[in-house]
Amino acid sequence: MEKVPILIVAIAISLCAFAFAAWLYAWVNKQPSSNKKIAKIGGYIRKGANTFLRKEYLVLAKFAGVAAILILVFLPKFIWEGNVLENVIMASAYIFGTVFSAIAGKVGIQIATIANVKTAEAAQRGIRPSFLCGFRGGAVMGMAVVGASLLGVTLIFWLIGESHALLGFSFGASSLALFAKAGGGIFTKTADISADLVGKVELGIPEDDPRNPAVIADNVGDNVGDVAGMGADLFDSHVASMAAALVMAINLDSKLGSNINVITVFIYAALGLLASIIGVSMARMGKSDQPTNALNASTYITTGVYVVLTALVTWIFKLQWQIWLAAIIGLFVGVIIGIASDYFTDDRRKPVHEVGKASESGPAFTILSGVSYGFLSTLPAMIGIALSALLAYVVTKPLGGTVLSTEYGMFGISMAAVGMLSIVGMIISNDAYGPIVDNARGLAEMGNLGDEVIEITDTLDSAGNTVKAVTKGFAIGAAGLTVIALLGAFISEVNIAIDTLGLSIEPFTGFDIMDPIVFFGLLVGASVPAVFSALLMLGVDRNAQRMVAEIHRQFKEIPGLLEGREDAVPDYDTCIAIATQGALKELIPAGLFAIVITLVVGFVGGIKAIGGFLTGNIVSGLLLALFMSNAGGLWDNSKKYVESGHHGGKGSNAHKAAVVGDTVGDPFKDTAGPSINTQITVVSLIASLLSTIFLTFSIF
Amino acid sequence: MEKVPILIVAIAISLCAFAFAAWLYAWVNKQPSSNKKIAKIGGYIRKGANTFLRKEYLVLAKFAGVAAILILVFLPKFIWEGNVLENVIMASAYIFGTVFSAIAGKVGIQIATIANVKTAEAAQRGIRPSFLCGFRGGAVMGMAVVGASLLGVTLIFWLIGESHALLGFSFGASSLALFAKAGGGIFTKTADISADLVGKVELGIPEDDPRNPAVIADNVGDNVGDVAGMGADLFDSHVASMAAALVMAINLDSKLGSNINVITVFIYAALGLLASIIGVSMARMGKSDQPTNALNASTYITTGVYVVLTALVTWIFKLQWQIWLAAIIGLFVGVIIGIASDYFTDDRRKPVHEVGKASESGPAFTILSGVSYGFLSTLPAMIGIALSALLAYVVTKPLGGTVLSTEYGMFGISMAAVGMLSIVGMIISNDAYGPIVDNARGLAEMGNLGDEVIEITDTLDSAGNTVKAVTKGFAIGAAGLTVIALLGAFISEVNIAIDTLGLSIEPFTGFDIMDPIVFFGLLVGASVPAVFSALLMLGVDRNAQRMVAEIHRQFKEIPGLLEGREDAVPDYDTCIAIATQGALKELIPAGLFAIVITLVVGFVGGIKAIGGFLTGNIVSGLLLALFMSNAGGLWDNSKKYVESGHHGGKGSNAHKAAVVGDTVGDPFKDTAGPSINTQITVVSLIASLLSTIFLTFSIF
């Protein structure tokens, strides 16, 4: 089969996604809004989010500039030893990746800060229009992100067609995501924790009360952390999964003298986007008025459409059924991991109830039981990821006959990742829905829209939280499979480098655990996600302490603020500025640490140490990411469970303890946990990109 | 060189250790004691500890009986297929291991519950006699444990001389340790947390106040958890390190037609015990009156003596200097890991200060900063373990020439573990000193010995806590190296099984990370320590809730108890019974989970999956054990730091927050963290023992 028509179809589908996003954008934008107070507060939020994004992008542009220059000079080969053009292409692909990622984030912020206002006002007309507004706002982001990923990868492949450039593009996406996720995560949790701590706990004023100086920063945070950061993260995962699959497909196809595998990657990825478009366009709240059901239904529809479409195309174009099966295995395991996460964070299940009950004995028990259930929650997901990789490998291995069985097996794993991430357009739509309705809730409160409206937005918000736990489990699972595939891509790159350099060493087929250099890498790699999370959380901790001091200052120095006097206006901007500066300052050490330690291990222990290092990083990264995301979601929902009247309800000692759990869980689930995904991907990509250099210069 | 004289020397040194222990026991026992109230309370504690131990051993005897029967029927070969005698020997070695471990625990409890009384009364005569009493009490345990380990391993080797029996003995020791550590850990933290929560936090009565119904249980807990449990744990590590080294030495020597390596193992282990005897006998408090310095000085003396003695013997008997170097590398890395742990838990260092400062903003920040520093603390130790394994391997590898280089390298790693554990007699003495002086502090309070005496015991207690953090880091490092060595022993066992079974597969040289079955094992194995810890902590959580309810009941129903009326006597026994029953009930699921999942993975994925499983288990087990131990120690000392007057001191909000941190840290550092060591060892030994069966029956 010819490649070109398929590439054209892929581009066409991504353009369809953009068109659909534009239509959704216009639809949201033309929804009525008339309340001036909401418009004003919405304006603050939009301005704050854009200011943060601009400042963050300025910092990241410097970082990306330095990285691009380094790539230009050193990669894929030293510029004075190799082909200058190759280095220029790679540096350009890298920049291209960062720019696409930045644009996706910007689009997300743009729509989210419109949709929040529209959703709040729509709630006055009932839950169904309000739901649709929030969901379609989120879907703009979903379509834009996946469209950009598919378009970018397809263009890079078509124009350049080799694996270095794909990895360079992917590295651009993920290095930006690393800092965007970390920076956004620190910003959002700084604001959230500080606002809650002073407002809800100390002063006893409601959430989203406009007297609270940090309330706008909190709403800005939802946008920069949960919308822009999350978008960058999933953009990165989607690109990385395609890049890893393509690196192996190119390698396989060159050995087979065919292009069936490359074609398959593009077809399955494009169909995933198509299925998401269909799923999004069918999302409506049914008569039952349960937003959670509506969100889940669209996910299941997308999954079903994807299975049918890929089966049809596989049948019609005579693609390989084993590859199809690998993709479907990935997809289903993603759903199962999501359901398992759901069990541990659902307020109708035992873990949430138990943590709520433990809160009666004080905050220490809230923490202990939450940590325990968080640890327990890792088991099903780890087994799920492990099993899907194993099954995908076993299923696709026979395709390679005797010579290429390992290569096909690894390609199968990468296709499981592609399958799992195929419906990511839908996942992002669900995910971005969360912060939009969360913001809408705040606007309804601040705009005095009345209890009924606040209740509607509350219901929408709670559905957002439930769905978020599921999508986070999904995102971690997808990242897990992707990085396993990237490990395969790394070996493939190393062997190409051995060939190119004409080295007289055997090509690598794997890494032996019993080799002490591999084991050395394994242990060091395992500690990286822990240290990385610690640096982020310490950043939130320090930043929140600064912010709390500022809030205290304002309540002390602005007369009448606490009493709610009309003329007492809090200084929202200073709080936003503190969150911004702190986030930009604190995101650097964590990101740099992950990058620098990879270089150190590579230069000390060479390829073998890096093989162990990546593995250790994946293993402990998945474990900690699952633990932190699930424990955080569990504490959040336990607090809500207590607030809904259990174990004494609001204001009881159990409630105070549950709030402590929620505060601890915030940076767990929204800063450190989800950033680990990106950290693993970045480290894996650096390893692949620098394979030639590590081969040439290392102590051991 | 002949084996027999060396074995006789090893036995002689272990008998010396017993004689020394007996002398120390007699010395402690003849110290004066006259206070009747202390004698009475001391009697309660002794009775409670012995009751728990008897009940625990009854439960464990049943478990060990079942395990012994299973071994008799199935191991090393099915009894109907192999040599009946071999199975009898292995089952006997297993029982022998459990009995030795149980006796060591019993001896520890015996002396600790005498020494606590003597130490409390000695404090009336000054800090120096009191210190000596506490330390010598601890040293009885140290000498008994290491003497028993060396004697047991030497006898098994001399009488049977093959690796199965050694592994069986080691499995006996560690399966008992698994439950003893878990049961003791649950008991001690149940009592500690409940006593603090109701006594200190709710009612504001001092620690160790005799009005508190849980106060005796708390003191019993120190003995059953920190003395008996810790002794079983380090007995297990010491036996396992020797067993792993001997398995590889036997294998090497049979190929070399020599016995130099076996001899080296015994010589180095015996010299370690000798060095500990010398170190212990020289321990005195200097004129500076700093107990921490006295404890550290004895450790450094032991280390120095060991280095000199082993160097001398290596020179005189022309042993291999590379092996000596490996052992010394292990020892020094152990000390470095100890120092690194110390940094993160020392109240003169930044982490403790920062957590104390964060407590001003409330308990959530105490937890967040403690978790963060706990994560950071894993890096130096992980790098230390990784580097020591790598260096030991690199140093010893050349000894094997071209044919045996891998075997020698792995043997080098196991010798690094032997080196690290060589001074364990000293380490246990320091470690057991902690609970003895902690108990003495309680007795001084309950016996109304006056503020000056309480202050002396407080100083001794605080030194115990500082030293404990160091020894715990040391114990985890040692366990890390030991299990890496056990991985080598596992491969060696598998290859022997392949030979014996006459299978037509290649012998294993390692495990390839890129093999998806290995990777499957890796991911599943990594989640085991998390789940295991979670089960233990949930056990503490549930049990403490029961106990808190009982304490509330007593304060409500016993008239005059809170006011301290003479006739109001709390019902200590019920609290002890609750802690006992709960601990025995809750220790089973965690221990069984670890064992059962190993069997499942082995029967599903076979040897390769088990190779990955053990590795994942080691990697995440070390990470979590370091995190939990260090974070726990950090919170404990931060609380003490705040109590000493910083950030508002006792009764301030910062103090309340710091207490929450301490309560969370308690099961982290004394239940889950240190139990992970044993869990990893048990799983590794099961894998080795069942290698034949996994080779024969597995799905993949």
PDB file of N, CA and C in Angstrom, chain A residues 124-167:
ATOM      1  N   GLN A 124     -27.886  28.931  34.945  1.00  0.00           N
ATOM      2  CA  GLN A 124     -29.160  29.577  35.290  1.00  0.00           C
ATOM      3  C   GLN A 124     -30.304  29.001  34.462  1.00  0.00           C
ATOM      4  N   ARG A 125     -29.925  28.442  33.291  1.00  0.00           N
ATOM      5  CA  ARG A 125     -30.951  27.857  32.429  1.00  0.00           C
ATOM      6  C   ARG A 125     -31.111  26.356  32.690  1.00  0.00           C
ATOM      7  N   GLY A 126     -30.358  25.819  33.611  1.00  0.00           N
ATOM      8  CA  GLY A 126     -30.508  24.392  33.919  1.00  0.00           C
ATOM      9  C   GLY A 126     -29.206  23.643  33.771  1.00  0.00           C
ATOM     10  N   ILE A 127     -29.222  22.402  34.243  1.00  0.00           N
ATOM     11  CA  ILE A 127     -27.977  21.635  34.275  1.00  0.00           C
ATOM     12  C   ILE A 127     -27.555  21.180  32.882  1.00  0.00           C
ATOM     13  N   ARG A 128     -28.568  20.919  31.995  1.00  0.00           N
ATOM     14  CA  ARG A 128     -28.172  20.351  30.700  1.00  0.00           C
ATOM     15  C   ARG A 128     -27.443  21.346  29.801  1.00  0.00           C
ATOM     16  N   PRO A 129     -27.953  22.537  29.601  1.00  0.00           N
ATOM     17  CA  PRO A 129     -27.165  23.485  28.805  1.00  0.00           C
ATOM     18  C   PRO A 129     -25.813  23.797  29.455  1.00  0.00           C
ATOM     19  N   SER A 130     -25.802  23.855  30.781  1.00  0.00           N
ATOM     20  CA  SER A 130     -24.556  24.176  31.471  1.00  0.00           C
ATOM     21  C   SER A 130     -23.524  23.072  31.244  1.00  0.00           C
ATOM     22  N   PHE A 131     -23.991  21.832  31.347  1.00  0.00           N
ATOM     23  CA  PHE A 131     -23.097  20.698  31.094  1.00  0.00           C
ATOM     24  C   PHE A 131     -22.511  20.775  29.689  1.00  0.00           C
ATOM     25  N   LEU A 132     -23.396  21.016  28.718  1.00  0.00           N
ATOM     26  CA  LEU A 132     -22.950  21.017  27.330  1.00  0.00           C
ATOM     27  C   LEU A 132     -21.899  22.095  27.100  1.00  0.00           C
ATOM     28  N   CYS A 133     -22.105  23.236  27.711  1.00  0.00           N
ATOM     29  CA  CYS A 133     -21.176  24.349  27.575  1.00  0.00           C
ATOM     30  C   CYS A 133     -19.796  23.971  28.121  1.00  0.00           C
ATOM     31  N   GLY A 134     -19.800  23.386  29.334  1.00  0.00           N
ATOM     32  CA  GLY A 134     -18.532  22.992  29.937  1.00  0.00           C
ATOM     33  C   GLY A 134     -17.849  21.908  29.123  1.00  0.00           C
ATOM     34  N   PHE A 135     -18.654  20.933  28.683  1.00  0.00           N
ATOM     35  CA  PHE A 135     -18.065  19.816  27.958  1.00  0.00           C
ATOM     36  C   PHE A 135     -17.499  20.266  26.608  1.00  0.00           C
ATOM     37  N   ARG A 136     -18.265  21.093  25.903  1.00  0.00           N
ATOM     38  CA  ARG A 136     -17.781  21.518  24.584  1.00  0.00           C
ATOM     39  C   ARG A 136     -16.568  22.429  24.700  1.00  0.00           C
ATOM     40  N   GLY A 137     -16.519  23.212  25.775  1.00  0.00           N
ATOM     41  CA  GLY A 137     -15.308  23.995  26.025  1.00  0.00           C
ATOM     42  C   GLY A 137     -14.099  23.075  26.163  1.00  0.00           C
ATOM     43  N   GLY A 138     -14.264  22.019  26.966  1.00  0.00           N
ATOM     44  CA  GLY A 138     -13.172  21.067  27.145  1.00  0.00           C
ATOM     45  C   GLY A 138     -12.820  20.373  25.841  1.00  0.00           C
ATOM     46  N   ALA A 139     -13.846  20.103  25.026  1.00  0.00           N
ATOM     47  CA  ALA A 139     -13.606  19.366  23.785  1.00  0.00           C
ATOM     48  C   ALA A 139     -12.770  20.177  22.794  1.00  0.00           C
ATOM     49  N   VAL A 140     -12.858  21.512  22.870  1.00  0.00           N
ATOM     50  CA  VAL A 140     -12.013  22.333  21.994  1.00  0.00           C
ATOM     51  C   VAL A 140     -10.550  21.959  22.232  1.00  0.00           C
ATOM     52  N   MET A 141     -10.216  21.899  23.520  1.00  0.00           N
ATOM     53  CA  MET A 141      -8.858  21.524  23.913  1.00  0.00           C
ATOM     54  C   MET A 141      -8.522  20.119  23.406  1.00  0.00           C
ATOM     55  N   GLY A 142      -9.440  19.173  23.634  1.00  0.00           N
ATOM     56  CA  GLY A 142      -9.199  17.794  23.217  1.00  0.00           C
ATOM     57  C   GLY A 142      -8.918  17.694  21.731  1.00  0.00           C
ATOM     58  N   MET A 143      -9.747  18.354  20.935  1.00  0.00           N
ATOM     59  CA  MET A 143      -9.573  18.286  19.484  1.00  0.00           C
ATOM     60  C   MET A 143      -8.281  18.986  19.061  1.00  0.00           C
ATOM     61  N   ALA A 144      -8.014  20.133  19.668  1.00  0.00           N
ATOM     62  CA  ALA A 144      -6.821  20.891  19.274  1.00  0.00           C
ATOM     63  C   ALA A 144      -5.544  20.112  19.597  1.00  0.00           C
ATOM     64  N   VAL A 145      -5.509  19.527  20.774  1.00  0.00           N
ATOM     65  CA  VAL A 145      -4.292  18.832  21.190  1.00  0.00           C
ATOM     66  C   VAL A 145      -4.020  17.630  20.293  1.00  0.00           C
ATOM     67  N   VAL A 146      -5.033  16.792  20.107  1.00  0.00           N
ATOM     68  CA  VAL A 146      -4.772  15.572  19.348  1.00  0.00           C
ATOM     69  C   VAL A 146      -4.601  15.891  17.867  1.00  0.00           C
ATOM     70  N   GLY A 147      -5.362  16.880  17.389  1.00  0.00           N
ATOM     71  CA  GLY A 147      -5.164  17.319  16.007  1.00  0.00           C
ATOM     72  C   GLY A 147      -3.736  17.792  15.790  1.00  0.00           C
ATOM     73  N   ALA A 148      -3.233  18.601  16.718  1.00  0.00           N
ATOM     74  CA  ALA A 148      -1.877  19.127  16.583  1.00  0.00           C
ATOM     75  C   ALA A 148      -0.849  18.001  16.632  1.00  0.00           C
ATOM     76  N   SER A 149      -1.072  17.043  17.523  1.00  0.00           N
ATOM     77  CA  SER A 149      -0.130  15.939  17.623  1.00  0.00           C
ATOM     78  C   SER A 149      -0.088  15.132  16.326  1.00  0.00           C
ATOM     79  N   LEU A 150      -1.286  14.767  15.842  1.00  0.00           N
ATOM     80  CA  LEU A 150      -1.327  13.954  14.617  1.00  0.00           C
ATOM     81  C   LEU A 150      -0.745  14.730  13.432  1.00  0.00           C
ATOM     82  N   LEU A 151      -1.132  16.008  13.328  1.00  0.00           N
ATOM     83  CA  LEU A 151      -0.628  16.827  12.227  1.00  0.00           C
ATOM     84  C   LEU A 151       0.899  16.945  12.300  1.00  0.00           C
ATOM     85  N   GLY A 152       1.393  17.269  13.491  1.00  0.00           N
ATOM     86  CA  GLY A 152       2.835  17.461  13.648  1.00  0.00           C
ATOM     87  C   GLY A 152       3.617  16.210  13.298  1.00  0.00           C
ATOM     88  N   VAL A 153       3.215  15.098  13.874  1.00  0.00           N
ATOM     89  CA  VAL A 153       3.951  13.852  13.622  1.00  0.00           C
ATOM     90  C   VAL A 153       3.878  13.488  12.143  1.00  0.00           C
ATOM     91  N   THR A 154       2.698  13.644  11.547  1.00  0.00           N
ATOM     92  CA  THR A 154       2.551  13.282  10.136  1.00  0.00           C
ATOM     93  C   THR A 154       3.442  14.157   9.260  1.00  0.00           C
ATOM     94  N   LEU A 155       3.424  15.465   9.528  1.00  0.00           N
ATOM     95  CA  LEU A 155       4.249  16.361   8.713  1.00  0.00           C
ATOM     96  C   LEU A 155       5.729  16.031   8.849  1.00  0.00           C
ATOM     97  N   ILE A 156       6.168  15.856  10.086  1.00  0.00           N
ATOM     98  CA  ILE A 156       7.589  15.532  10.306  1.00  0.00           C
ATOM     99  C   ILE A 156       7.952  14.252   9.563  1.00  0.00           C
ATOM    100  N   PHE A 157       7.078  13.278   9.675  1.00  0.00           N
ATOM    101  CA  PHE A 157       7.374  12.000   9.021  1.00  0.00           C
ATOM    102  C   PHE A 157       7.412  12.169   7.503  1.00  0.00           C
ATOM    103  N   TRP A 158       6.423  12.892   6.985  1.00  0.00           N
ATOM    104  CA  TRP A 158       6.331  13.047   5.528  1.00  0.00           C
ATOM    105  C   TRP A 158       7.521  13.837   4.993  1.00  0.00           C
ATOM    106  N   LEU A 159       7.851  14.946   5.684  1.00  0.00           N
ATOM    107  CA  LEU A 159       8.907  15.813   5.181  1.00  0.00           C
ATOM    108  C   LEU A 159      10.287  15.211   5.395  1.00  0.00           C
ATOM    109  N   ILE A 160      10.488  14.543   6.518  1.00  0.00           N
ATOM    110  CA  ILE A 160      11.844  14.106   6.849  1.00  0.00           C
ATOM    111  C   ILE A 160      11.964  12.589   6.855  1.00  0.00           C
ATOM    112  N   GLY A 161      10.963  11.959   7.423  1.00  0.00           N
ATOM    113  CA  GLY A 161      10.867  10.509   7.290  1.00  0.00           C
ATOM    114  C   GLY A 161      11.894   9.693   8.026  1.00  0.00           C
ATOM    115  N   GLU A 162      12.559  10.255   9.028  1.00  0.00           N
ATOM    116  CA  GLU A 162      13.455   9.357   9.784  1.00  0.00           C
ATOM    117  C   GLU A 162      13.274   9.579  11.280  1.00  0.00           C
ATOM    118  N   SER A 163      13.800   8.608  12.023  1.00  0.00           N
ATOM    119  CA  SER A 163      13.402   8.528  13.423  1.00  0.00           C
ATOM    120  C   SER A 163      13.981   9.640  14.289  1.00  0.00           C
ATOM    121  N   HIS A 164      15.206  10.103  13.957  1.00  0.00           N
ATOM    122  CA  HIS A 164      15.781  11.168  14.772  1.00  0.00           C
ATOM    123  C   HIS A 164      14.880  12.376  14.874  1.00  0.00           C
ATOM    124  N   ALA A 165      14.362  12.773  13.740  1.00  0.00           N
ATOM    125  CA  ALA A 165      13.539  13.986  13.713  1.00  0.00           C
ATOM    126  C   ALA A 165      12.271  13.771  14.527  1.00  0.00           C
ATOM    127  N   LEU A 166      11.703  12.550  14.446  1.00  0.00           N
ATOM    128  CA  LEU A 166      10.497  12.262  15.235  1.00  0.00           C
ATOM    129  C   LEU A 166      10.797  12.348  16.723  1.00  0.00           C
ATOM    130  N   LEU A 167      11.936  11.773  17.103  1.00  0.00           N
ATOM    131  CA  LEU A 167      12.302  11.830  18.525  1.00  0.00           C
ATOM    132  C   LEU A 167      12.592  13.265  18.947  1.00  0.00           C
TER     133      LEU A 167
END
